[in-house]
Structures are given as structure tokens and as C-alpha cells.
Amino acid sequence: MLQKNTILSPVEWEKIARPKQLMPKGNWRIWMMLAGRGFGKTRAAAEAIRKLVISGKYRRVALIANTIQEAKQVMVEGHSGLLSICSESDGLIYTPSKRLLSWNNGAIATIYGAENYEQLRGPQFDAAWIDEFAKFMYPRETFDQLSFSLRLGPDPKVILTTTPRPIQFIKDLMERPDVVTVRGSSLENEANLSPAFLQQLEYLKGSRLEAQEIYAEIVENNTNTLWSWDDIESCYKNPPHFLDNIVIGVDPAVTSTDNSDETGIIVAGKDAFGKAYVLEDASMNASSDEWASKITDLYDRYRARQVIIEANAGGELLTRLLKSKNGDMRVKAVYAHKSKIARAAPIVLLYQRKMIFHAMQFRKLEMQMATYVPGEKSPDRLDAMVWAMTELFSSDIQNDMPGVFLA
């Protein structure tokens, strides 16, 4: 088994890496790895960047992730990041405050976050590594801006690593003649994955989440789901700086073992123009005391108006638990008397009407939204979001669809 932080020479890496982890041969401009979690995408990309840089032919590199913090944590400082796989002889120096890596041969790499893709407008590069591209809020705009900056050297290269989602631009890239696409499953790297991770995969068998996150399939819209990917991918918008109507939706788990459902905890707010925003997904697998403490922290930090908690399984005990953490907390216990589709239908319609937005990407919540088929196992984050939005839009839903609304 190869330890994630084992330092190898480029020659040693090429001997032990799987063929899909090695840079393609021939004439290519973009190497796109569409692979499941745990496949080894990060290690492969980091080794490729290292090889390009120490060859002396590539001297200006862009490292781009969804946020600068994610780029630092995964691409640079992570177990398979550049700091972990480069040897002392490479002469790599990392200056976090400047978002800069420099090698002793004069090559430098600069870190960028895709949320501020306009920062790519000025610099010039001859190579780039883009990580988790499918998470980007503005994938096409980020890629286009980078393309204008790749104007150094005779053969600029882009390495793109991501777990796929059904984003049209990814499908467009796959059709380009200068793109080499490598597809891979998490299980191809089974020898280097922990038994706990592999055991967890068993619970995903047969699901759309398994197809996308493990086997790296591009999962298209399912007409049986409540939300479409199009609805979700068009719902990103920065909220106003001030929201005075903020609630916390909670779907509590009945138990707190390792295999228990998570407690869904969604913070949402509504502005003066009637638009609502998902502000935070704080869902967690924890004991009732731990998630109650988390909700109390969120309640104080966001100055929330109310906590909306589904009380079918706990009744007044759940309200008392939260009140024990903060006696002044306003808690509203709600009960699911009707079907999940009846509760969610008006919220789906509000998404379609562009009345609900996400302040950022909430990957796990959005996967539940896009893959939940009525009648299947109850999704915790989705339930918590629906309770929060139902509270924020209660009067609107009652007036618009009185036969569907559930309180």
C-alpha cells in the first residue's frame, strides 16, 4: 500500500502509479480527470505539476480551487498536495500569506479561488491545475478567464481534476479535440483506501450518489425527482449584507451511532424583497447534546428569529433540550402530518420561481435535492431546509397553494 505522503522521485512515481494517474502521451492541452472520491486525483495532479516544473519548461503555474482556502488545504497542504510529494531537492518554498509557491529553479505557482475568478485577468501562465471544477459557482467564466491567461510558452497545459456533476460545460470540454478525458472509479484505488471508507460505500450501492461520487458517472436529471439539476445550478446568489428574518430548520436524528442518519441543520434567511437564502448547512452526525449545542451557537451567531424543529420522534423533549442550552431561544415544534412531497412541493415551486437561492454551494444538501425520489428514505438536510423555507414563506404558501401547505 502506498502511503499518501510517500515522497518519490518522478521516475519512482511513474513506476508505481496506475496508468490513469499518469499524464497522457501525445499532443494535448487539457488533461481532465473525472474520477470518484479517493481515486487518487490529487496525488496524480500534484505529481504532474511537480514533473512539469522541475523539467524547467514550465515556470508560471496557476493553482485554482473553489476557494483559496480549499486550494491551500487540498492542493498544497493536503496529504497528497504539493508540499507532501515534493522532496527537499526540489527546493519548494511555500509562502501562504502571498498565496505563493516557489521552486529553486525559479518556477512559481500562485493560488486562486474560483469565487474571485477575475483575479486571473492580469497574470500570465504556462500551466494550471484546476481542482474540483464541478463545485465552481462559475465554471465556464473561470475557465474562460484562465484560457486568456495561458499565453506563456509553446505548449501551455491544464490539468483538471473533479468528481463530475451534470454541468454542460464539462460535457462541452469532453467534446474538444485538445482535451484528454480520463474516467475512474474510487474502487480502482481500493488498496490505498481505509476499510472504514470502503464500508461506507456499501450504504450507497444502487444510488445516484454512488454513480456520481464513486464511479464518476455524469448523472443526468431524473424526471422522478422533485428538483432538477438546472433548478439547483441556477440558484446561486450572494445574499444582502443584512437579513433580519433568519430561522434554523432542524430534522433531528433518532439515534446517534456511527451508522445513524445525520441531524439536518439548515440556516436560512429572507430579505426585504421576499427572496430567501440558504446561508449554512451545519448538518452533523452527533449526539443530541452536541447538535443542540451547535444549534445554540448558530442561533446566537446569526441572531436567528426562531428554530423550527421536526418533533414527530421527540415531541416536547426536543424543545426542552434546546431550551436547556438557551432559555431565551424561540423554538417552534412542527409535525409531519402529510407526505414529504406535499411539504416539499411548494418549496420546489419557489426555487423554480427564483425566490430561493443558495449563498454558496452546499454539495451534500444539493445532492439530496437532486436525487431524492418521493417514497425513498427520508433525506435529513432536505427536510431541514424544507422546514426552514416553509416557515419563511408560510403566509405566501398558504395564500398561493392552501391545499398543499403543511405547518
Short mmCIF file of C-alpha atoms in Angstrom, two decimals:
data_model
loop_
_atom_site.label_atom_id
_atom_site.label_comp_id
_atom_site.label_asym_id
_atom_site.label_seq_id
_atom_site.Cartn_x
_atom_site.Cartn_y
_atom_site.Cartn_z
CA MET A 1 0.00 0.00 0.00
CA LEU A 2 1.32 3.46 -0.94
CA GLN A 3 1.04 5.96 1.88
CA LYS A 4 -0.46 9.23 0.69
CA ASN A 5 2.53 11.31 1.81
CA THR A 6 5.27 9.00 0.49
CA ILE A 7 7.87 11.12 -1.34
CA LEU A 8 9.02 9.56 -4.58
CA SER A 9 11.17 10.71 -7.44
CA PRO A 10 9.28 11.32 -10.70
CA VAL A 11 10.73 8.08 -12.06
CA GLU A 12 9.63 6.13 -8.98
CA TRP A 13 6.14 7.64 -9.18
CA GLU A 14 5.75 6.60 -12.82
CA LYS A 15 6.69 3.02 -11.89
CA ILE A 16 4.07 2.58 -9.17
CA ALA A 17 1.24 4.88 -10.37
CA ARG A 18 -1.74 3.40 -12.16
CA PRO A 19 -1.80 4.23 -15.89
CA LYS A 20 -4.77 6.58 -15.46
CA GLN A 21 -2.75 8.62 -12.93
CA LEU A 22 0.00 9.43 -15.44
CA MET A 23 -0.01 12.38 -17.80
CA PRO A 24 -1.26 11.41 -21.26
CA LYS A 25 1.17 10.97 -24.11
CA GLY A 26 0.88 12.84 -27.37
CA ASN A 27 -0.40 16.28 -28.20
CA TRP A 28 -2.90 17.57 -25.66
CA ARG A 29 -3.73 20.85 -24.00
CA ILE A 30 -6.15 19.79 -21.24
CA TRP A 31 -6.00 16.61 -19.17
CA MET A 32 -9.32 16.15 -17.41
CA MET A 33 -9.63 13.52 -14.69
CA LEU A 34 -13.29 12.75 -13.99
CA ALA A 35 -12.95 10.33 -11.11
CA GLY A 36 -14.64 9.26 -7.92
CA ARG A 37 -13.60 10.26 -4.44
CA GLY A 38 -10.45 8.52 -3.29
CA PHE A 39 -9.35 7.69 -6.84
CA GLY A 40 -6.02 9.49 -6.34
CA LYS A 41 -6.74 12.56 -8.46
CA THR A 42 -4.92 14.95 -6.14
CA ARG A 43 -1.75 12.86 -5.99
CA ALA A 44 -1.74 12.40 -9.76
CA ALA A 45 -2.17 16.12 -10.44
CA ALA A 46 0.38 17.17 -7.85
CA GLU A 47 2.96 14.75 -9.29
CA ALA A 48 2.22 16.04 -12.80
CA ILE A 49 2.69 19.68 -11.75
CA ARG A 50 5.91 18.75 -9.99
CA LYS A 51 7.23 17.00 -13.12
CA LEU A 52 6.34 19.95 -15.36
CA VAL A 53 8.00 22.42 -13.01
CA ILE A 54 11.27 20.57 -12.31
CA SER A 55 11.66 19.93 -16.03
CA GLY A 56 12.39 23.65 -16.30
CA LYS A 57 9.93 24.06 -19.18
CA TYR A 58 7.03 25.37 -17.07
CA ARG A 59 7.69 28.33 -14.82
CA ARG A 60 4.36 30.08 -14.12
CA VAL A 61 1.57 27.89 -12.71
CA ALA A 62 -1.96 28.71 -11.55
CA LEU A 63 -3.48 26.56 -8.80
CA ILE A 64 -7.26 27.06 -8.77
CA ALA A 65 -9.85 25.60 -6.42
CA ASN A 66 -13.36 26.62 -5.48
CA THR A 67 -11.91 28.86 -2.75
CA ILE A 68 -8.39 29.92 -1.81
CA GLN A 69 -8.77 28.05 1.47
CA GLU A 70 -9.67 24.81 -0.34
CA ALA A 71 -6.70 25.24 -2.67
CA LYS A 72 -4.36 25.61 0.30
CA GLN A 73 -5.87 22.72 2.26
CA VAL A 74 -6.00 20.21 -0.60
CA MET A 75 -3.68 21.18 -3.45
CA VAL A 76 -0.82 22.50 -1.35
CA GLU A 77 -1.01 21.42 2.29
CA GLY A 78 -3.03 18.20 1.94
CA HIS A 79 -1.72 14.65 2.38
CA SER A 80 -1.38 14.34 -1.39
CA GLY A 81 -0.67 18.02 -2.05
CA LEU A 82 2.47 19.60 -3.42
CA LEU A 83 4.18 20.09 -0.06
CA SER A 84 3.78 16.41 0.75
CA ILE A 85 5.04 14.96 -2.52
CA CYS A 86 7.96 17.30 -3.28
CA SER A 87 11.42 16.39 -1.99
CA GLU A 88 13.93 18.73 -0.34
CA SER A 89 16.00 18.70 -3.52
CA ASP A 90 13.10 20.36 -5.36
CA GLY A 91 13.68 23.46 -3.26
CA LEU A 92 9.99 24.20 -2.82
CA ILE A 93 9.20 27.19 -0.60
CA TYR A 94 5.64 27.99 0.44
CA THR A 95 4.54 31.50 1.43
CA PRO A 96 0.88 31.21 2.50
CA SER A 97 0.37 34.94 3.07
CA LYS A 98 1.26 35.61 -0.57
CA ARG A 99 -0.56 32.50 -1.89
CA LEU A 100 2.75 31.59 -3.50
CA LEU A 101 4.92 28.52 -4.02
CA SER A 102 8.41 28.90 -5.46
CA TRP A 103 11.00 26.34 -6.57
CA ASN A 104 14.77 26.71 -6.59
CA ASN A 105 14.80 26.74 -10.41
CA GLY A 106 12.79 29.98 -10.46
CA ALA A 107 9.35 28.49 -11.17
CA ILE A 108 6.41 29.81 -9.16
CA ALA A 109 2.80 28.75 -8.59
CA THR A 110 0.08 31.11 -7.40
CA ILE A 111 -3.11 30.08 -5.59
CA TYR A 112 -6.54 31.35 -6.70
CA GLY A 113 -10.14 30.87 -5.65
CA ALA A 114 -12.76 30.49 -8.37
CA GLU A 115 -15.19 32.71 -6.49
CA ASN A 116 -12.89 35.61 -7.47
CA TYR A 117 -12.05 34.41 -10.97
CA GLU A 118 -11.49 37.99 -12.15
CA GLN A 119 -8.11 37.82 -10.38
CA LEU A 120 -6.97 35.68 -13.30
CA ARG A 121 -7.38 38.64 -15.65
CA GLY A 122 -3.87 40.12 -15.26
CA PRO A 123 -1.33 37.30 -14.72
CA GLN A 124 0.16 35.01 -17.38
CA PHE A 125 0.75 31.28 -17.07
CA ASP A 126 2.12 28.31 -18.97
CA ALA A 127 0.40 25.67 -16.80
CA ALA A 128 -2.58 25.35 -14.47
CA TRP A 129 -4.17 22.84 -12.14
CA ILE A 130 -7.90 23.20 -11.50
CA ASP A 131 -9.29 21.09 -8.64
CA GLU A 132 -12.93 20.04 -8.06
CA PHE A 133 -14.06 22.04 -11.06
CA ALA A 134 -17.65 20.79 -10.80
CA LYS A 135 -18.01 22.62 -7.48
CA PHE A 136 -17.34 26.03 -9.02
CA MET A 137 -20.15 28.52 -8.93
CA TYR A 138 -18.96 29.97 -12.26
CA PRO A 139 -17.12 27.13 -14.05
CA ARG A 140 -17.35 28.47 -17.60
CA GLU A 141 -16.38 32.01 -16.62
CA THR A 142 -13.43 30.78 -14.55
CA PHE A 143 -12.15 28.54 -17.33
CA ASP A 144 -12.55 31.25 -19.97
CA GLN A 145 -10.64 33.75 -17.85
CA LEU A 146 -7.85 31.22 -17.29
CA SER A 147 -7.70 30.44 -21.01
CA PHE A 148 -6.87 34.06 -21.78
CA SER A 149 -4.06 33.91 -19.21
CA LEU A 150 -2.44 30.74 -20.61
CA ARG A 151 -0.27 32.60 -23.08
CA LEU A 152 3.28 31.74 -22.00
CA GLY A 153 5.49 29.09 -23.54
CA PRO A 154 5.00 26.96 -26.64
CA ASP A 155 2.72 24.34 -25.08
CA PRO A 156 0.51 25.54 -22.19
CA LYS A 157 -1.09 22.73 -20.18
CA VAL A 158 -4.17 22.49 -17.96
CA ILE A 159 -4.76 19.65 -15.51
CA LEU A 160 -8.37 19.49 -14.39
CA THR A 161 -9.42 17.16 -11.56
CA THR A 162 -13.01 16.76 -10.41
CA THR A 163 -15.74 14.46 -9.26
CA PRO A 164 -18.27 15.03 -12.06
CA ARG A 165 -21.67 16.64 -11.96
CA PRO A 166 -24.02 17.12 -14.92
CA ILE A 167 -22.64 20.54 -15.83
CA GLN A 168 -22.99 21.35 -19.50
CA PHE A 169 -19.53 22.92 -19.68
CA ILE A 170 -17.88 19.68 -18.54
CA LYS A 171 -19.71 17.87 -21.33
CA ASP A 172 -18.58 20.58 -23.74
CA LEU A 173 -14.96 20.11 -22.69
CA MET A 174 -15.20 16.37 -23.28
CA GLU A 175 -16.04 17.06 -26.93
CA ARG A 176 -12.99 19.23 -27.58
CA PRO A 177 -10.17 17.61 -29.61
CA ASP A 178 -7.47 19.10 -27.36
CA VAL A 179 -8.92 17.51 -24.22
CA VAL A 180 -7.91 14.07 -22.97
CA THR A 181 -10.53 12.76 -20.57
CA VAL A 182 -9.73 10.04 -18.05
CA ARG A 183 -12.61 8.40 -16.17
CA GLY A 184 -12.00 6.49 -12.97
CA SER A 185 -13.76 4.82 -10.04
CA SER A 186 -12.88 5.21 -6.37
CA LEU A 187 -12.53 1.43 -6.20
CA GLU A 188 -9.56 1.48 -8.58
CA ASN A 189 -7.58 2.84 -5.63
CA GLU A 190 -9.02 0.34 -3.14
CA ALA A 191 -5.59 -0.71 -1.88
CA ASN A 192 -4.96 2.81 -0.56
CA LEU A 193 -8.41 3.44 0.93
CA SER A 194 -9.30 2.87 4.57
CA PRO A 195 -11.60 -0.06 5.48
CA ALA A 196 -14.00 2.43 7.10
CA PHE A 197 -14.33 4.36 3.83
CA LEU A 198 -14.89 1.18 1.84
CA GLN A 199 -17.52 0.02 4.32
CA GLN A 200 -19.33 3.34 3.98
CA LEU A 201 -19.56 2.79 0.22
CA GLU A 202 -21.76 -0.22 0.87
CA TYR A 203 -24.55 2.09 2.04
CA LEU A 204 -24.51 3.94 -1.29
CA LYS A 205 -24.98 0.90 -3.51
CA GLY A 206 -27.55 1.37 -6.23
CA SER A 207 -27.95 5.09 -5.58
CA ARG A 208 -27.31 8.04 -7.86
CA LEU A 209 -24.79 9.26 -5.28
CA GLU A 210 -22.80 6.06 -5.82
CA ALA A 211 -22.86 6.55 -9.59
CA GLN A 212 -21.58 10.12 -9.36
CA GLU A 213 -19.28 10.21 -6.34
CA ILE A 214 -17.78 6.70 -6.60
CA TYR A 215 -17.98 5.69 -10.27
CA ALA A 216 -17.64 9.24 -11.63
CA GLU A 217 -20.64 8.99 -13.89
CA ILE A 218 -22.28 12.20 -15.04
CA VAL A 219 -25.71 11.81 -13.51
CA GLU A 220 -28.34 13.50 -15.62
CA ASN A 221 -31.67 14.83 -14.41
CA ASN A 222 -34.14 12.22 -13.21
CA THR A 223 -37.71 13.16 -14.12
CA ASN A 224 -38.92 11.40 -10.95
CA THR A 225 -37.03 13.71 -8.59
CA LEU A 226 -38.54 16.88 -7.15
CA TRP A 227 -35.66 19.20 -8.04
CA SER A 228 -33.77 19.22 -11.33
CA TRP A 229 -30.05 19.98 -11.56
CA ASP A 230 -30.99 23.01 -13.65
CA ASP A 231 -33.06 24.40 -10.76
CA ILE A 232 -30.17 23.91 -8.37
CA GLU A 233 -27.36 25.17 -10.56
CA SER A 234 -29.19 28.42 -11.27
CA CYS A 235 -29.93 29.20 -7.62
CA TYR A 236 -26.58 30.66 -6.52
CA LYS A 237 -26.65 34.28 -5.41
CA ASN A 238 -24.88 36.31 -2.77
CA PRO A 239 -27.31 37.39 -0.04
CA PRO A 240 -27.57 41.01 1.07
CA HIS A 241 -25.30 42.02 3.93
CA PHE A 242 -28.23 42.36 6.31
CA LEU A 243 -31.02 39.85 6.83
CA ASP A 244 -33.37 40.38 9.76
CA ASN A 245 -35.53 37.28 9.23
CA ILE A 246 -33.35 34.23 9.85
CA VAL A 247 -34.52 30.81 11.01
CA ILE A 248 -32.87 27.45 11.61
CA GLY A 249 -34.57 24.32 10.29
CA VAL A 250 -33.80 21.07 12.14
CA ASP A 251 -34.58 17.46 11.25
CA PRO A 252 -33.24 15.54 14.28
CA ALA A 253 -31.85 12.02 14.05
CA VAL A 254 -33.49 9.47 16.33
CA THR A 255 -30.15 7.84 17.29
CA SER A 256 -26.51 8.96 17.34
CA THR A 257 -24.42 5.92 16.36
CA ASP A 258 -21.84 5.92 13.56
CA ASN A 259 -24.45 4.48 11.18
CA SER A 260 -27.26 6.84 12.22
CA ASP A 261 -28.76 9.46 9.96
CA GLU A 262 -27.39 12.94 10.32
CA THR A 263 -29.32 15.65 12.11
CA GLY A 264 -30.25 18.10 9.38
CA ILE A 265 -29.45 21.68 10.42
CA ILE A 266 -30.05 24.42 7.84
CA VAL A 267 -29.78 28.16 8.42
CA ALA A 268 -31.94 30.25 6.07
CA GLY A 269 -32.94 33.90 5.85
CA LYS A 270 -35.33 36.12 3.93
CA ASP A 271 -34.63 39.64 2.71
CA ALA A 272 -36.86 42.70 2.50
CA PHE A 273 -37.77 41.85 -1.12
CA GLY A 274 -39.16 38.42 -0.28
CA LYS A 275 -36.16 36.40 -1.52
CA ALA A 276 -34.82 33.64 0.71
CA TYR A 277 -31.30 32.26 1.03
CA VAL A 278 -29.78 29.08 2.39
CA LEU A 279 -26.94 30.53 4.45
CA GLU A 280 -25.34 27.48 6.06
CA ASP A 281 -25.63 23.71 6.15
CA ALA A 282 -24.44 22.64 9.59
CA SER A 283 -25.87 19.10 9.47
CA MET A 284 -23.97 16.59 11.56
CA ASN A 285 -23.84 13.03 12.86
CA ALA A 286 -23.65 13.67 16.58
CA SER A 287 -25.31 13.12 19.92
CA SER A 288 -28.38 15.16 20.79
CA ASP A 289 -26.33 17.25 23.20
CA GLU A 290 -23.74 18.03 20.51
CA TRP A 291 -26.22 19.05 17.83
CA ALA A 292 -28.22 21.08 20.34
CA SER A 293 -25.04 22.96 21.26
CA LYS A 294 -24.34 23.55 17.58
CA ILE A 295 -27.84 24.95 17.01
CA THR A 296 -27.42 27.25 20.02
CA ASP A 297 -24.17 28.58 18.57
CA LEU A 298 -25.82 29.20 15.19
CA TYR A 299 -28.83 30.83 16.86
CA ASP A 300 -26.57 33.34 18.62
CA ARG A 301 -24.17 33.88 15.72
CA TYR A 302 -26.87 34.55 13.13
CA ARG A 303 -29.21 36.25 15.62
CA ALA A 304 -31.90 33.93 14.38
CA ARG A 305 -35.57 34.65 14.97
CA GLN A 306 -36.59 31.07 15.59
CA VAL A 307 -35.59 27.41 15.48
CA ILE A 308 -38.02 25.16 13.58
CA ILE A 309 -37.61 21.55 14.68
CA GLU A 310 -39.47 18.47 13.45
CA ALA A 311 -40.81 16.89 16.62
CA ASN A 312 -42.52 13.71 15.41
CA ALA A 313 -39.97 11.49 17.16
CA GLY A 314 -39.16 13.60 20.21
CA GLY A 315 -42.04 15.91 20.96
CA GLU A 316 -41.55 18.31 23.85
CA LEU A 317 -38.25 16.65 24.83
CA LEU A 318 -36.54 18.26 21.84
CA THR A 319 -37.85 21.70 22.73
CA ARG A 320 -36.70 21.25 26.33
CA LEU A 321 -33.27 20.14 25.16
CA LEU A 322 -32.76 23.32 23.14
CA LYS A 323 -34.22 25.50 25.89
CA SER A 324 -31.74 23.98 28.33
CA LYS A 325 -28.94 25.42 26.21
CA ASN A 326 -30.53 28.87 25.89
CA GLY A 327 -33.64 29.69 27.87
CA ASP A 328 -34.42 32.65 25.60
CA MET A 329 -34.32 30.62 22.39
CA ARG A 330 -37.56 30.68 20.43
CA VAL A 331 -38.35 27.12 19.37
CA LYS A 332 -41.24 26.03 17.18
CA ALA A 333 -42.01 22.31 17.12
CA VAL A 334 -43.57 21.16 13.84
CA TYR A 335 -45.09 17.79 12.97
CA ALA A 336 -45.09 15.99 9.62
CA HIS A 337 -48.75 15.07 9.21
CA LYS A 338 -48.65 14.94 5.41
CA SER A 339 -46.31 13.31 2.91
CA LYS A 340 -42.86 14.66 2.20
CA ILE A 341 -43.84 15.53 -1.36
CA ALA A 342 -46.75 17.61 -0.06
CA ARG A 343 -44.41 19.53 2.21
CA ALA A 344 -41.69 19.97 -0.41
CA ALA A 345 -43.82 20.78 -3.49
CA PRO A 346 -44.36 24.49 -2.71
CA ILE A 347 -40.65 24.88 -1.92
CA VAL A 348 -39.74 23.33 -5.28
CA LEU A 349 -42.02 25.83 -6.96
CA LEU A 350 -40.34 28.71 -5.11
CA TYR A 351 -36.95 27.52 -6.42
CA GLN A 352 -38.36 27.46 -9.94
CA ARG A 353 -39.72 30.97 -9.47
CA LYS A 354 -36.25 32.19 -8.40
CA MET A 355 -37.45 33.03 -4.93
CA ILE A 356 -34.91 30.83 -3.11
CA PHE A 357 -31.14 30.99 -3.54
CA HIS A 358 -28.02 29.40 -2.07
CA ALA A 359 -25.34 31.71 -0.70
CA MET A 360 -22.73 29.17 -1.81
CA GLN A 361 -22.58 25.57 -2.99
CA PHE A 362 -23.90 23.11 -0.42
CA ARG A 363 -22.87 19.90 -2.14
CA LYS A 364 -24.45 17.37 0.22
CA LEU A 365 -27.73 19.24 0.51
CA GLU A 366 -27.89 19.70 -3.26
CA MET A 367 -27.19 16.01 -3.88
CA GLN A 368 -30.15 15.16 -1.66
CA MET A 369 -32.34 17.66 -3.51
CA ALA A 370 -31.36 16.38 -6.94
CA THR A 371 -31.54 12.68 -6.14
CA TYR A 372 -34.48 12.37 -3.76
CA VAL A 373 -37.38 10.45 -5.25
CA PRO A 374 -40.64 10.55 -3.25
CA GLY A 375 -41.12 7.33 -1.35
CA GLU A 376 -37.42 6.73 -0.74
CA LYS A 377 -35.57 7.09 2.58
CA SER A 378 -36.06 10.47 4.23
CA PRO A 379 -33.18 12.89 3.49
CA ASP A 380 -32.20 14.88 6.59
CA ARG A 381 -30.68 18.03 5.09
CA LEU A 382 -33.51 18.39 2.59
CA ASP A 383 -36.10 18.03 5.37
CA ALA A 384 -34.42 20.68 7.49
CA MET A 385 -34.26 23.06 4.51
CA VAL A 386 -37.93 22.50 3.69
CA TRP A 387 -38.96 23.23 7.29
CA ALA A 388 -36.92 26.44 7.31
CA MET A 389 -38.29 27.67 3.97
CA THR A 390 -41.85 26.68 4.91
CA GLU A 391 -41.56 28.94 7.95
CA LEU A 392 -40.10 31.84 5.96
CA PHE A 393 -42.78 31.58 3.24
CA SER A 394 -45.67 30.40 5.43
CA SER A 395 -48.08 33.21 4.54
CA ASP A 396 -47.15 33.13 0.84
CA ILE A 397 -47.66 29.37 0.60
CA GLN A 398 -50.97 29.47 2.44
CA ASN A 399 -52.29 32.15 0.12
CA ASP A 400 -50.92 30.66 -3.08
CA MET A 401 -51.43 26.91 -2.51
CA PRO A 402 -53.69 26.35 0.50
CA GLY A 403 -54.29 22.71 -0.37
CA VAL A 404 -50.60 21.85 -0.32
CA PHE A 405 -49.23 23.83 2.59
CA LEU A 406 -48.36 21.93 5.73
CA ALA A 407 -47.45 23.53 9.07
#
